[in-house]
XYZ file of C-alpha atoms in Angstrom:
740
model
C 85.307 107.208 67.061
C 82.888 108.137 64.148
C 79.117 108.982 65.467
C 76.707 106.053 64.524
C 74.782 107.600 61.288
C 70.818 108.246 61.942
C 69.810 104.628 60.196
C 72.082 102.874 62.662
C 71.002 104.708 65.853
C 67.285 104.105 64.550
C 67.837 100.326 64.544
C 69.909 100.622 67.901
C 67.014 102.848 69.117
C 64.480 99.627 67.519
C 66.697 97.010 69.239
C 66.596 98.707 72.420
C 62.902 98.528 72.597
C 62.316 94.678 71.598
C 64.931 93.919 74.096
C 62.883 95.801 76.802
C 59.626 93.772 75.438
C 61.864 90.394 75.401
C 62.884 90.930 79.148
C 59.598 90.272 79.793
C 59.606 86.562 77.913
C 58.739 83.874 80.686
C 61.487 81.327 81.745
C 61.851 78.319 79.490
C 59.229 75.528 79.816
C 60.890 72.666 81.760
C 59.433 69.189 80.878
C 58.254 67.056 84.075
C 59.100 63.811 82.158
C 59.959 62.796 78.934
C 59.657 60.233 76.003
C 61.763 59.496 73.355
C 61.054 57.943 70.256
C 63.271 57.078 67.317
C 62.229 58.088 64.118
C 63.297 56.617 60.719
C 61.527 56.249 57.921
C 59.344 53.283 58.830
C 58.404 55.516 62.079
C 57.535 58.897 61.157
C 56.029 62.186 62.143
C 52.479 60.485 61.765
C 53.168 57.232 63.557
C 54.614 59.272 66.382
C 51.427 61.305 66.765
C 49.203 57.848 66.851
C 50.794 56.744 69.969
C 50.464 60.238 71.753
C 47.168 58.944 73.488
C 49.352 55.790 74.699
C 52.135 58.583 75.994
C 49.941 60.608 77.783
C 48.274 58.105 79.398
C 51.701 57.270 80.963
C 51.982 60.991 82.228
C 54.570 62.008 79.548
C 54.861 65.565 79.568
C 56.744 66.130 76.540
C 57.738 64.323 73.632
C 61.502 64.023 72.348
C 62.419 63.005 69.160
C 65.395 62.215 67.153
C 66.678 64.415 64.605
C 64.438 65.486 62.665
C 66.450 67.872 59.683
C 67.014 65.748 56.712
C 69.118 63.049 56.641
C 71.016 61.072 54.500
C 68.882 58.518 52.182
C 67.551 55.609 54.356
C 69.162 57.010 57.564
C 67.842 54.759 60.742
C 69.159 57.424 63.144
C 69.090 61.243 61.768
C 72.395 62.080 63.018
C 73.832 62.277 59.406
C 71.917 65.630 58.468
C 72.453 66.542 55.112
C 70.281 69.781 54.986
C 69.474 71.718 57.993
C 66.927 73.792 55.832
C 64.633 71.429 56.050
C 62.573 68.849 57.856
C 62.932 65.453 56.601
C 60.558 64.208 53.686
C 61.634 60.362 54.688
C 59.714 61.311 58.003
C 56.845 63.378 56.797
C 58.199 66.441 55.861
C 56.700 69.753 56.890
C 53.020 68.956 56.810
C 54.000 65.668 58.890
C 55.645 67.327 61.581
C 53.487 70.068 61.533
C 50.312 67.490 62.584
C 52.724 66.462 65.066
C 53.645 69.790 66.690
C 49.985 70.352 66.457
C 48.542 66.781 68.039
C 51.066 68.337 71.042
C 50.030 70.809 71.161
C 46.345 69.862 71.807
C 47.018 67.653 74.449
C 49.854 70.463 76.476
C 52.553 68.017 75.953
C 55.755 69.837 74.696
C 57.958 69.014 72.005
C 62.100 68.390 72.486
C 63.973 67.963 69.614
C 67.570 66.647 69.291
C 69.987 68.967 67.248
C 73.560 68.371 65.866
C 75.406 71.040 65.374
C 79.072 69.183 65.783
C 79.356 67.158 61.974
C 76.585 66.607 58.856
C 76.455 63.578 56.800
C 78.314 63.964 53.476
C 77.073 62.845 50.307
C 75.123 64.185 46.853
C 72.479 65.339 48.979
C 75.137 67.512 51.184
C 74.826 70.570 48.911
C 77.677 72.627 51.478
C 79.875 69.715 50.999
C 79.037 69.060 47.142
C 80.484 72.579 46.774
C 83.231 72.137 49.060
C 84.073 68.887 46.689
C 83.623 71.066 43.461
C 85.748 74.126 44.444
C 88.370 73.001 47.436
C 89.224 76.433 49.296
C 87.284 78.348 47.142
C 84.147 77.413 47.628
C 81.855 79.702 49.290
C 81.003 76.618 51.786
C 84.403 75.704 52.427
C 84.474 77.699 55.958
C 81.642 75.551 57.157
C 84.038 72.355 57.136
C 87.173 71.702 59.552
C 89.750 71.339 56.592
C 93.527 71.278 56.922
C 94.161 72.501 53.467
C 98.081 72.474 53.592
C 98.680 69.151 55.243
C 102.163 68.105 55.506
C 101.656 65.561 52.533
C 102.163 67.448 49.490
C 100.180 65.841 47.401
C 97.118 67.031 49.518
C 97.663 70.808 49.467
C 94.238 72.408 48.424
C 92.647 69.143 48.417
C 90.388 66.671 50.344
C 90.889 63.497 51.000
C 88.037 61.096 50.232
C 89.068 57.911 51.770
C 86.157 55.692 50.366
C 87.580 53.195 47.606
C 87.006 49.355 48.146
C 90.822 48.759 46.913
C 93.838 50.521 45.941
C 93.021 53.782 43.987
C 95.124 52.312 41.015
C 93.589 49.036 40.984
C 90.040 50.571 40.944
C 90.893 52.914 38.401
C 92.609 50.447 36.197
C 89.475 47.924 36.615
C 87.220 50.828 35.105
C 85.244 51.656 38.440
C 85.663 55.089 38.472
C 83.849 56.829 35.449
C 83.425 60.247 33.999
C 79.925 61.230 33.053
C 77.947 64.122 31.481
C 74.856 65.264 33.221
C 73.327 68.194 31.131
C 75.905 70.642 31.389
C 78.188 69.129 34.141
C 80.898 66.498 34.123
C 80.096 63.842 37.160
C 82.777 61.430 38.527
C 80.939 58.354 39.580
C 81.901 55.339 41.855
C 79.257 52.623 42.080
C 76.666 55.019 44.305
C 78.956 57.727 45.055
C 78.693 60.631 42.858
C 81.320 63.236 42.794
C 81.741 66.812 40.830
C 84.282 68.317 39.108
C 86.305 70.982 39.388
C 85.258 73.992 37.080
C 88.847 74.687 35.753
C 89.346 71.049 35.049
C 86.281 70.463 32.595
C 88.684 72.024 29.630
C 90.642 68.952 29.675
C 87.317 67.175 28.362
C 86.291 69.795 26.450
C 89.418 70.620 24.511
C 90.527 67.210 23.813
C 90.811 66.010 20.189
C 89.093 69.631 19.407
C 91.151 70.505 16.073
C 89.585 67.339 14.673
C 86.488 68.720 15.433
C 87.329 71.942 14.080
C 88.562 70.822 10.766
C 85.434 68.816 10.882
C 82.915 71.941 11.040
C 85.129 74.629 10.336
C 86.527 77.053 12.722
C 83.478 79.973 12.103
C 81.284 77.276 13.227
C 79.207 78.985 15.793
C 78.784 75.613 17.757
C 82.858 75.061 17.821
C 82.856 79.049 19.085
C 80.450 78.233 21.738
C 82.807 75.202 23.208
C 85.324 77.225 22.765
C 84.134 80.176 24.632
C 83.123 78.003 27.460
C 86.491 76.434 27.735
C 87.904 79.723 27.731
C 85.536 81.144 30.437
C 86.544 78.332 32.801
C 90.241 78.718 32.393
C 89.918 82.711 33.230
C 88.673 81.504 36.594
C 90.679 82.217 39.759
C 92.422 79.030 40.835
C 90.906 77.615 43.926
C 93.797 78.499 45.796
C 92.319 82.247 45.484
C 89.812 82.547 48.659
C 89.348 86.369 47.889
C 85.769 87.395 48.369
C 85.485 88.456 44.824
C 87.052 85.788 43.352
C 84.723 83.360 45.198
C 81.884 84.980 44.425
C 83.084 84.873 40.707
C 83.725 81.259 40.627
C 80.228 80.554 42.358
C 78.661 82.627 39.524
C 80.619 81.627 36.365
C 81.042 78.129 36.669
C 76.901 77.817 36.843
C 76.902 79.866 33.793
C 79.256 77.723 32.153
C 77.010 74.508 32.638
C 74.183 75.920 31.544
C 75.517 77.025 28.598
C 77.271 73.923 27.812
C 73.844 71.960 28.525
C 72.100 74.456 25.652
C 74.999 73.504 23.518
C 74.426 69.605 23.676
C 70.878 69.924 23.340
C 71.242 72.772 20.375
C 73.769 70.717 18.199
C 73.972 66.831 18.425
C 77.659 66.943 16.564
C 79.132 68.866 19.897
C 77.174 66.451 21.847
C 78.191 63.379 20.334
C 81.840 64.903 20.560
C 81.845 65.613 24.045
C 80.068 62.291 25.148
C 82.657 60.744 22.897
C 85.755 61.997 24.646
C 83.976 61.180 28.244
C 84.082 57.412 26.612
C 87.451 58.070 25.836
C 89.049 59.344 29.330
C 86.925 56.040 30.833
C 89.551 53.863 29.277
C 89.219 50.379 29.024
C 89.753 47.526 31.354
C 92.738 45.436 30.504
C 94.813 48.338 28.777
C 96.008 50.293 31.776
C 97.740 52.677 29.825
C 93.839 54.054 28.542
C 93.323 55.307 31.976
C 95.883 58.238 31.871
C 93.408 60.521 30.729
C 90.929 59.975 33.708
C 94.020 60.064 35.871
C 95.207 63.149 34.697
C 91.850 64.521 35.135
C 91.385 63.221 38.673
C 94.433 64.407 39.995
C 92.936 68.319 38.759
C 90.204 67.747 41.048
C 90.008 69.166 44.720
C 89.583 66.051 46.076
C 91.763 62.984 46.117
C 89.998 59.272 46.167
C 91.836 57.070 48.375
C 91.357 53.718 49.499
C 89.305 53.479 52.983
C 92.052 52.187 55.066
C 94.517 55.276 54.870
C 91.752 57.485 56.429
C 93.130 57.074 60.010
C 96.431 58.295 58.716
C 95.838 60.611 56.303
C 92.162 62.030 56.511
C 92.348 66.070 56.751
C 88.749 66.930 57.428
C 87.712 66.594 60.995
C 85.405 64.064 61.536
C 82.853 63.043 64.418
C 85.323 60.290 65.848
C 86.393 58.359 63.241
C 83.606 58.019 61.171
C 84.218 59.498 58.022
C 80.989 59.725 56.155
C 80.442 62.526 59.429
C 82.521 65.732 58.536
C 82.405 68.358 61.427
C 81.405 71.724 60.843
C 82.416 75.030 62.410
C 79.506 76.776 64.636
C 82.011 79.069 65.630
C 81.676 80.849 62.762
C 78.100 82.988 62.756
C 77.378 82.386 59.392
C 77.395 78.776 59.543
C 75.847 79.070 62.293
C 72.687 80.858 61.234
C 72.504 78.900 57.891
C 72.186 75.907 60.067
C 70.030 76.780 62.774
C 67.526 78.753 60.505
C 64.938 75.903 60.438
C 64.987 74.623 64.062
C 64.910 78.048 65.124
C 62.014 78.748 63.212
C 59.967 75.932 64.931
C 60.896 77.028 68.313
C 59.639 80.449 67.409
C 56.778 79.476 66.337
C 55.971 76.854 68.902
C 56.071 74.199 67.358
C 58.846 73.003 69.426
C 59.803 73.755 73.138
C 63.169 72.716 73.629
C 66.663 71.158 72.653
C 68.831 68.532 73.154
C 72.061 69.294 71.591
C 74.166 66.346 70.645
C 77.984 66.070 71.412
C 78.615 69.433 72.579
C 82.556 68.768 73.471
C 82.857 68.376 69.621
C 82.484 72.049 69.153
C 85.193 74.755 69.137
C 83.768 76.927 72.056
C 81.050 75.392 73.543
C 79.978 78.237 76.046
C 80.034 80.679 72.711
C 77.750 78.242 70.850
C 75.210 77.833 73.662
C 75.188 81.477 74.649
C 74.751 82.181 70.388
C 71.686 79.558 70.282
C 69.952 81.252 73.199
C 70.653 84.922 71.747
C 69.561 83.794 68.507
C 66.179 82.410 69.903
C 65.794 85.675 71.378
C 66.395 87.522 68.013
C 64.076 85.163 66.517
C 61.040 86.433 68.563
C 62.243 89.732 68.697
C 62.457 89.570 64.592
C 58.840 88.423 64.951
C 57.422 90.898 67.191
C 58.511 93.268 64.554
C 57.592 91.796 61.733
C 53.378 91.420 63.269
C 53.895 95.562 63.840
C 54.214 95.965 60.000
C 57.635 96.571 60.103
C 60.051 94.010 59.658
C 63.888 94.049 60.661
C 66.601 94.499 57.622
C 69.793 92.929 57.924
C 70.861 95.982 59.653
C 68.150 95.861 62.005
C 68.873 92.034 62.774
C 72.423 92.259 63.690
C 71.570 95.463 65.979
C 68.662 93.333 67.645
C 71.214 90.456 68.145
C 74.215 92.431 69.586
C 71.700 94.402 71.602
C 70.220 90.620 73.052
C 74.069 89.778 73.656
C 74.515 92.610 75.806
C 71.075 92.149 77.923
C 72.247 88.398 78.776
C 75.576 89.422 79.836
C 74.010 91.932 81.917
C 71.547 89.554 83.425
C 68.433 91.333 82.476
C 67.254 89.078 79.701
C 65.640 85.462 80.553
C 66.746 81.853 79.544
C 64.598 81.689 77.116
C 64.567 78.470 75.630
C 64.697 74.697 77.092
C 68.046 73.310 76.560
C 70.139 70.048 77.478
C 73.483 68.678 76.322
C 74.484 65.780 75.726
C 77.743 65.797 78.415
C 79.520 62.813 79.600
C 81.152 63.975 83.217
C 83.432 61.242 84.741
C 83.378 61.051 88.736
C 83.815 63.331 90.004
C 83.959 66.125 87.083
C 81.024 68.643 87.317
C 79.277 70.654 84.852
C 81.277 73.536 83.987
C 80.103 76.492 85.463
C 78.829 79.306 83.032
C 76.687 77.447 80.237
C 73.464 78.423 79.402
C 71.447 75.151 79.496
C 69.227 73.816 81.983
C 71.477 70.838 82.243
C 72.620 67.789 81.068
C 70.559 64.631 79.148
C 71.338 62.589 82.570
C 74.229 60.189 81.929
C 75.899 61.253 85.321
C 72.422 60.338 87.051
C 72.231 57.035 84.852
C 75.819 55.932 86.305
C 75.341 57.061 89.777
C 71.868 55.322 90.373
C 72.907 51.717 88.604
C 75.530 51.629 91.284
C 73.212 51.649 93.858
C 72.212 47.854 92.839
C 75.401 46.707 92.778
C 76.914 45.332 96.433
C 80.557 46.732 97.309
C 80.988 44.348 99.608
C 81.884 41.583 96.457
C 84.376 43.893 95.006
C 87.378 41.688 95.816
C 85.372 38.347 94.558
C 84.986 39.724 91.353
C 88.599 40.731 91.184
C 89.415 37.325 91.899
C 87.236 36.239 89.251
C 88.327 38.943 87.104
C 91.979 37.775 87.979
C 91.824 34.145 87.754
C 88.955 33.429 85.470
C 89.799 36.467 83.045
C 93.452 36.187 83.294
C 93.916 39.973 83.896
C 94.923 41.517 87.104
C 95.729 45.019 84.956
C 93.438 48.036 86.262
C 90.987 50.097 84.484
C 93.259 52.897 85.332
C 96.035 51.419 82.861
C 93.426 49.935 80.503
C 92.313 53.301 79.329
C 95.410 55.032 78.661
C 96.567 51.935 76.849
C 93.357 52.266 74.417
C 93.705 56.209 73.873
C 97.123 55.416 72.410
C 95.920 52.315 70.317
C 92.791 54.656 68.792
C 95.719 57.496 68.072
C 98.014 55.213 66.606
C 95.467 53.544 64.183
C 91.910 55.142 63.919
C 92.471 58.855 64.766
C 96.367 58.849 63.786
C 95.350 61.744 61.526
C 94.159 64.010 64.201
C 97.228 63.458 66.288
C 99.670 64.075 62.970
C 97.882 67.416 62.444
C 97.781 68.750 65.952
C 101.389 67.692 66.257
C 102.703 69.523 63.267
C 100.590 72.499 64.540
C 102.541 72.263 68.050
C 106.012 72.232 65.330
C 105.120 75.401 63.720
C 105.026 76.816 67.403
C 108.269 75.321 68.758
C 109.709 76.389 65.835
C 109.186 80.145 66.260
C 111.416 80.274 69.216
C 115.212 79.548 69.291
C 114.582 77.925 73.162
C 112.170 75.428 71.668
C 113.583 74.902 68.267
C 115.495 71.604 68.419
C 112.344 69.591 69.448
C 111.841 66.906 67.057
C 108.376 66.489 65.137
C 108.485 62.776 66.651
C 109.344 63.857 70.437
C 106.565 66.657 69.760
C 103.831 63.609 68.686
C 105.114 61.376 71.620
C 104.670 63.968 74.265
C 101.152 64.730 72.909
C 99.956 60.942 72.691
C 101.213 60.453 76.445
C 99.627 63.641 77.422
C 96.155 62.819 75.824
C 96.464 59.137 76.776
C 96.642 60.489 80.223
C 93.920 63.527 80.064
C 91.215 61.833 82.521
C 88.415 64.165 81.517
C 86.949 64.490 78.067
C 88.016 68.074 76.995
C 89.217 71.318 78.699
C 87.280 74.957 78.060
C 89.994 77.562 77.314
C 88.007 80.481 75.361
C 89.009 82.330 72.535
C 89.834 84.829 75.314
C 92.650 82.906 76.246
C 90.713 82.171 79.767
C 91.726 79.356 81.772
C 90.026 78.304 84.763
C 91.157 76.594 88.106
C 90.005 73.258 87.304
C 91.391 73.182 83.734
C 94.799 74.824 85.103
C 94.811 71.737 87.601
C 93.983 69.273 85.170
C 96.384 70.282 82.355
C 99.470 70.524 85.164
C 98.668 67.176 86.744
C 98.085 65.571 83.689
C 101.612 66.876 82.698
C 103.202 65.651 85.488
C 101.870 62.273 85.196
C 103.235 62.047 81.552
C 106.592 63.622 82.628
C 107.090 60.688 85.237
C 105.841 58.020 82.779
C 108.259 58.958 79.729
C 111.740 59.105 81.174
C 112.970 59.167 77.789
C 111.739 62.022 76.384
C 113.218 65.581 77.219
C 111.038 66.748 80.253
C 111.353 70.753 78.891
C 109.026 69.026 76.370
C 106.779 68.616 78.768
C 106.712 72.021 79.808
C 106.645 73.677 76.526
C 103.344 72.366 75.759
C 102.192 72.955 79.364
C 102.897 76.577 78.873
C 101.139 76.383 75.579
C 97.807 74.623 76.913
C 97.903 77.018 79.716
C 98.713 80.241 77.411
C 101.514 81.055 79.484
C 102.815 83.165 76.572
C 106.437 84.589 76.832
C 106.760 88.407 76.908
C 108.032 88.681 73.311
C 105.795 86.648 71.516
C 104.092 88.664 68.890
C 100.133 88.839 68.398
C 99.985 86.453 65.767
C 102.367 83.584 67.407
C 100.065 84.044 70.355
C 97.028 83.396 68.101
C 99.091 80.058 66.997
C 99.277 79.053 70.509
C 95.442 79.483 71.292
C 94.243 77.662 68.165
C 96.295 74.646 68.853
C 94.562 74.702 72.336
C 91.401 74.893 71.258
C 91.711 72.821 68.198
C 93.351 70.072 71.149
C 90.364 70.316 72.814
C 88.547 69.221 70.141
C 90.429 65.848 69.673
C 90.523 65.103 73.599
C 86.778 64.110 73.669
C 86.525 61.820 70.496
C 89.837 59.931 71.534
C 88.262 59.565 74.808
C 85.225 58.434 73.470
C 86.448 56.223 71.040
C 89.227 54.364 73.575
C 86.743 54.099 76.641
C 82.837 53.838 75.239
C 83.694 51.669 72.562
C 87.319 49.688 73.028
C 87.887 49.636 77.043
C 84.390 48.935 77.799
C 84.537 45.509 75.914
C 87.328 44.659 77.339
C 87.804 45.477 80.813
C 84.731 43.205 82.361
C 84.862 42.593 85.599
C 80.870 43.495 85.814
C 79.368 44.890 82.161
C 76.669 46.894 84.237
C 79.348 49.282 84.949
C 80.785 49.660 81.450
C 77.861 52.232 80.782
C 77.897 56.153 79.456
C 79.340 58.167 81.805
C 79.962 55.367 84.357
C 83.328 54.300 85.527
C 83.993 50.497 85.632
C 86.356 50.847 88.755
C 83.844 52.190 90.757
C 82.459 48.726 92.163
C 78.772 50.581 93.240
C 77.902 54.144 94.791
C 77.505 54.843 98.220
C 74.283 56.307 98.872
C 75.199 59.085 100.259
C 77.325 60.189 96.650
C 74.004 60.007 95.105
C 72.081 62.157 97.280
C 75.250 65.023 97.023
C 74.746 64.388 93.035
C 71.093 64.974 93.427
C 71.886 68.241 95.388
C 74.184 69.622 93.337
C 72.226 69.105 89.885
C 68.979 70.835 91.830
C 71.168 73.944 92.734
C 73.222 74.240 89.622
C 70.838 72.515 86.878
C 67.569 71.495 88.304
C 66.304 71.389 84.514
C 68.638 68.581 83.845
C 67.116 65.029 82.456
C 67.308 61.974 84.501
C 67.968 59.104 82.271
C 68.361 55.738 82.950
C 68.216 54.491 79.542
C 69.125 55.728 76.094
C 69.683 55.522 72.212
C 73.710 55.527 73.138
C 73.375 52.898 76.568
C 75.488 49.787 76.302
C 72.715 47.745 77.583
C 68.756 48.351 79.127
C 68.114 48.888 82.364
C 66.959 45.651 83.105
C 69.753 44.049 81.318
C 72.208 45.887 83.780
C 70.118 45.365 86.958
C 70.075 41.842 86.531
C 73.811 41.929 85.968
C 73.870 44.271 88.927
C 72.144 41.411 90.834
C 75.381 39.047 90.223
C 76.987 40.938 92.657
C 74.939 39.722 95.462
C 76.018 36.012 94.231
C 79.760 35.894 93.569
C 80.134 32.116 94.746
C 77.206 31.126 92.388
C 78.581 33.599 89.301
C 82.013 31.893 89.672
C 80.734 28.541 89.635
C 78.432 29.287 86.574
C 81.317 30.506 84.786
C 83.398 27.573 85.426
C 80.588 25.230 84.269
C 79.826 27.448 80.740
C 83.516 27.203 79.873
C 83.661 23.577 80.700
C 80.880 22.973 78.069
C 82.171 25.865 75.435
C 85.815 24.888 75.360
C 85.128 22.679 71.817
C 83.769 25.435 70.207
C 87.296 27.800 71.279
C 89.038 28.844 68.011
C 92.398 27.303 68.463
C 95.494 29.419 66.494
C 98.947 29.467 66.026
C 99.908 31.509 69.143
C 96.545 31.983 70.908
C 93.041 31.129 71.768
C 89.839 33.158 70.923
C 87.764 34.775 72.236
C 90.644 34.619 75.061
C 89.473 34.197 78.920
C 88.794 37.880 79.656
C 87.117 38.463 76.549
C 84.541 34.876 77.553
C 83.461 36.614 80.456
C 81.487 39.357 78.318
C 79.376 36.775 76.559
C 78.200 35.106 79.738
C 77.450 38.052 81.388
C 75.112 39.058 78.691
C 72.928 36.510 78.432
C 72.771 36.756 82.575
C 71.257 40.242 82.336
C 69.228 39.070 78.914
C 67.488 36.027 80.818
C 66.336 36.144 84.410
C 67.094 32.281 84.708
C 70.383 32.102 82.653
C 72.278 31.047 85.805
C 70.539 28.026 86.142
C 71.403 26.340 82.952
C 73.035 22.856 83.259
C-alpha cells in the first residue's frame, strides 16, 4: 500500500484534531413535549410564529413542523418535496423560517423538523426528475432514482414509464392533447398542466424536417441555415442515452445546454428560421380528425427517454419505485453518498447553525439500508459542525479535507468515541411484539406503539366474545384478522403494486438461472412463491445489511414465514421455498461467484423495500376499513385482533422504551392516525356496553334499509361495511347512541 501523500497526511491530522474537539459535543437535546403544526400556503412560518405564545403557555418545549423544504405547488402536506436545497417559498421561504427559528430561540423552544428521505414529488419543478426524463440512464441524476432501466417489457428498455394520461395513449394523441412546443431553444411536450423535456438527440427530427426546402429558399451558404445544420450535427453526435460512462454523461449535460442556447439565439437573429422551426412544431402537432397527421409526433415521442401511458397501466408496468403506489412520488436512493449529500445539504445547515434542533425521519423502512442511513446522518451532522469550526478559524476544509473528516467521524462513532449529537426519531411502525432494531443511531420512534398500547387500556377485554358475535351475526363475518391481512396483501400485489412484485420475480428468476439445480423453476412459479411469502410475512421488513449480515430476529422471521408459505401452497414445488429462503438468508452455495452473490444480496435488499409498502397499503389503507369489529383498534401500529391491552404490557413497553430508546415520542394522535383521540376513546367505550351497542345497530339498520343500493348480485353497503359508518358517528358524537 502506498504511503499517504503530505496533503493526505495533513488532512488526516486536521480531521483527527477536529474529531477530538467534536468528542466534547454535548449529547443531543431531547424534547420534553412537542406540538406538531401542519404547514401549507395558508399557514406558513409567520403563522406558526404567532401561535408560539399559546404553545409556550401549554408547556410545549419543542415546536414540531411538517416538512419545510420546497414542495410541489399547492401541496397541503409537504411530503412531495421537489427541491431539497431551498426552504419552501409557499411557507415564507428563508426569511420566514429565520423569523420563526428566532422566535423559538427567544423562548428557549427547540425546533423539530420532519424530513423525507425516501421519495420526492415529481414534476416540472423537480430538476433531478426532469433531467432524468430528458436524458434517461445518461442523466447526471439518474442514480438518484430507483429505476429499472431493463424491464421485461422490451418497449420500456432505457425508458421511464410515465402513467399520467387520462385515456389510452392513441386516443389522447389523436385528440391533439399532446402538444409539442418551443420555449426559446428548448422543445417541450405538454399535456394539460404537465410539461416534459425532450431528448437532445430527438430534436433534429423536428429541426431537419423540410430542411431541404429552407436550404433551397435561403441558399446553402446562408449563415443561419448553416447554424441550424450545425446545431443538428452537434446533437446527433451526442452519445446515446445508454452510454453512462462519466465522460459521456458530462459531455451530454454540457453540450445539450450549449445547443439550446444556440437555437434560442438563432431564432432571435433570424425570423425566417424561427418561423421555419415553429412551422415544423405545428406540423408535428397534427390535426384532430386526421389520424395520420399525428405520425410525426408519435415518431418523435417514441424517441424520448420516457413512455407516456394511461394511468391505469401503472400498477403492472411502472418501472420506478414509488412511495407505496403513488405515481407522483418517486423513491430516491439515499444509499448513494452523492445523492445523500445533495438531499441533506440545506437541512444540515439549519441544524449546524442552530435554526433547528432535531429531525423526525419519515418512512425509514422504505430506505435501502436504514441503519446505514441513520449512521451517515449522525456523521454528516458532526462533519458539518467540524467544517464550521475549521472555517471559523480561517482554515476552511477543501473537498479532500471534508472527506477525511467524515471518514474520521465514522471511525469515532464506530469506536464509541463520539456522542450521538443529533436528536433523531423515526416513523417506525412496530407490529406487536416487534421491537425497535438494535444498532440504529436514533433516540427512538415517533410513538405509534405507545399510541396503540395506551388506546388498548380503554377497551374492556371481557367484551371480546360479545363483539365477535356482533361481527359474525350482524356483520356476516367469521374470518380472522390473521386471514384478512394476507388476503389484502395478495390483492395489493395483484393490482396497485403488481409492477414491484413483477420486477422482484424477474430478479429472482435471473438468480435461479445461475444454477442447474434451480434453472427449471419457472417465472410464474417463482412469482407465486414470492407473493405467498410477502403475504404471510408478519412485520414490515427485515434488515439484512450490505455486508450480508442476518441477525437472529430476521432469520427466525424468514424461516417461519417460509414454513407457513410451504404449508399453504401444496401445488408449488416445495424446493422453490427452500431456494427463496436460502437467498433471503444469504446461504450461498460454495460455487457462487462474487457477482452471483451480489445478485442474491441485491434481491434481498430490494425485497426489504417492498414488504413494508405492501403491508402498509394492505393493512392501513385496506384491511382497517373492511375488518371493523371495533374500529378504534384499527390504527397505525395497532393490532385489531388484540381486544384491549393488559396494564402489565403497557408497563413493559414503558420500561423497554426507557431502557433502550428513552428519547421516543409518546404520541396519542398524529397526521397519519385514522381517528383522533376523542373519537377512538368513545368507540373504545362501546366495549363497555355491548348489548346496547348491538341493539343500536339493529335499530339503525332497520331505519336505513330503504337507502341500500341493490344490484344484480349484491347490496351496497354490505352488512360488514355498514358497521363502520355506525361506529364513526358513535365516536364523533357522544350522544349518537340515543338516536331513535
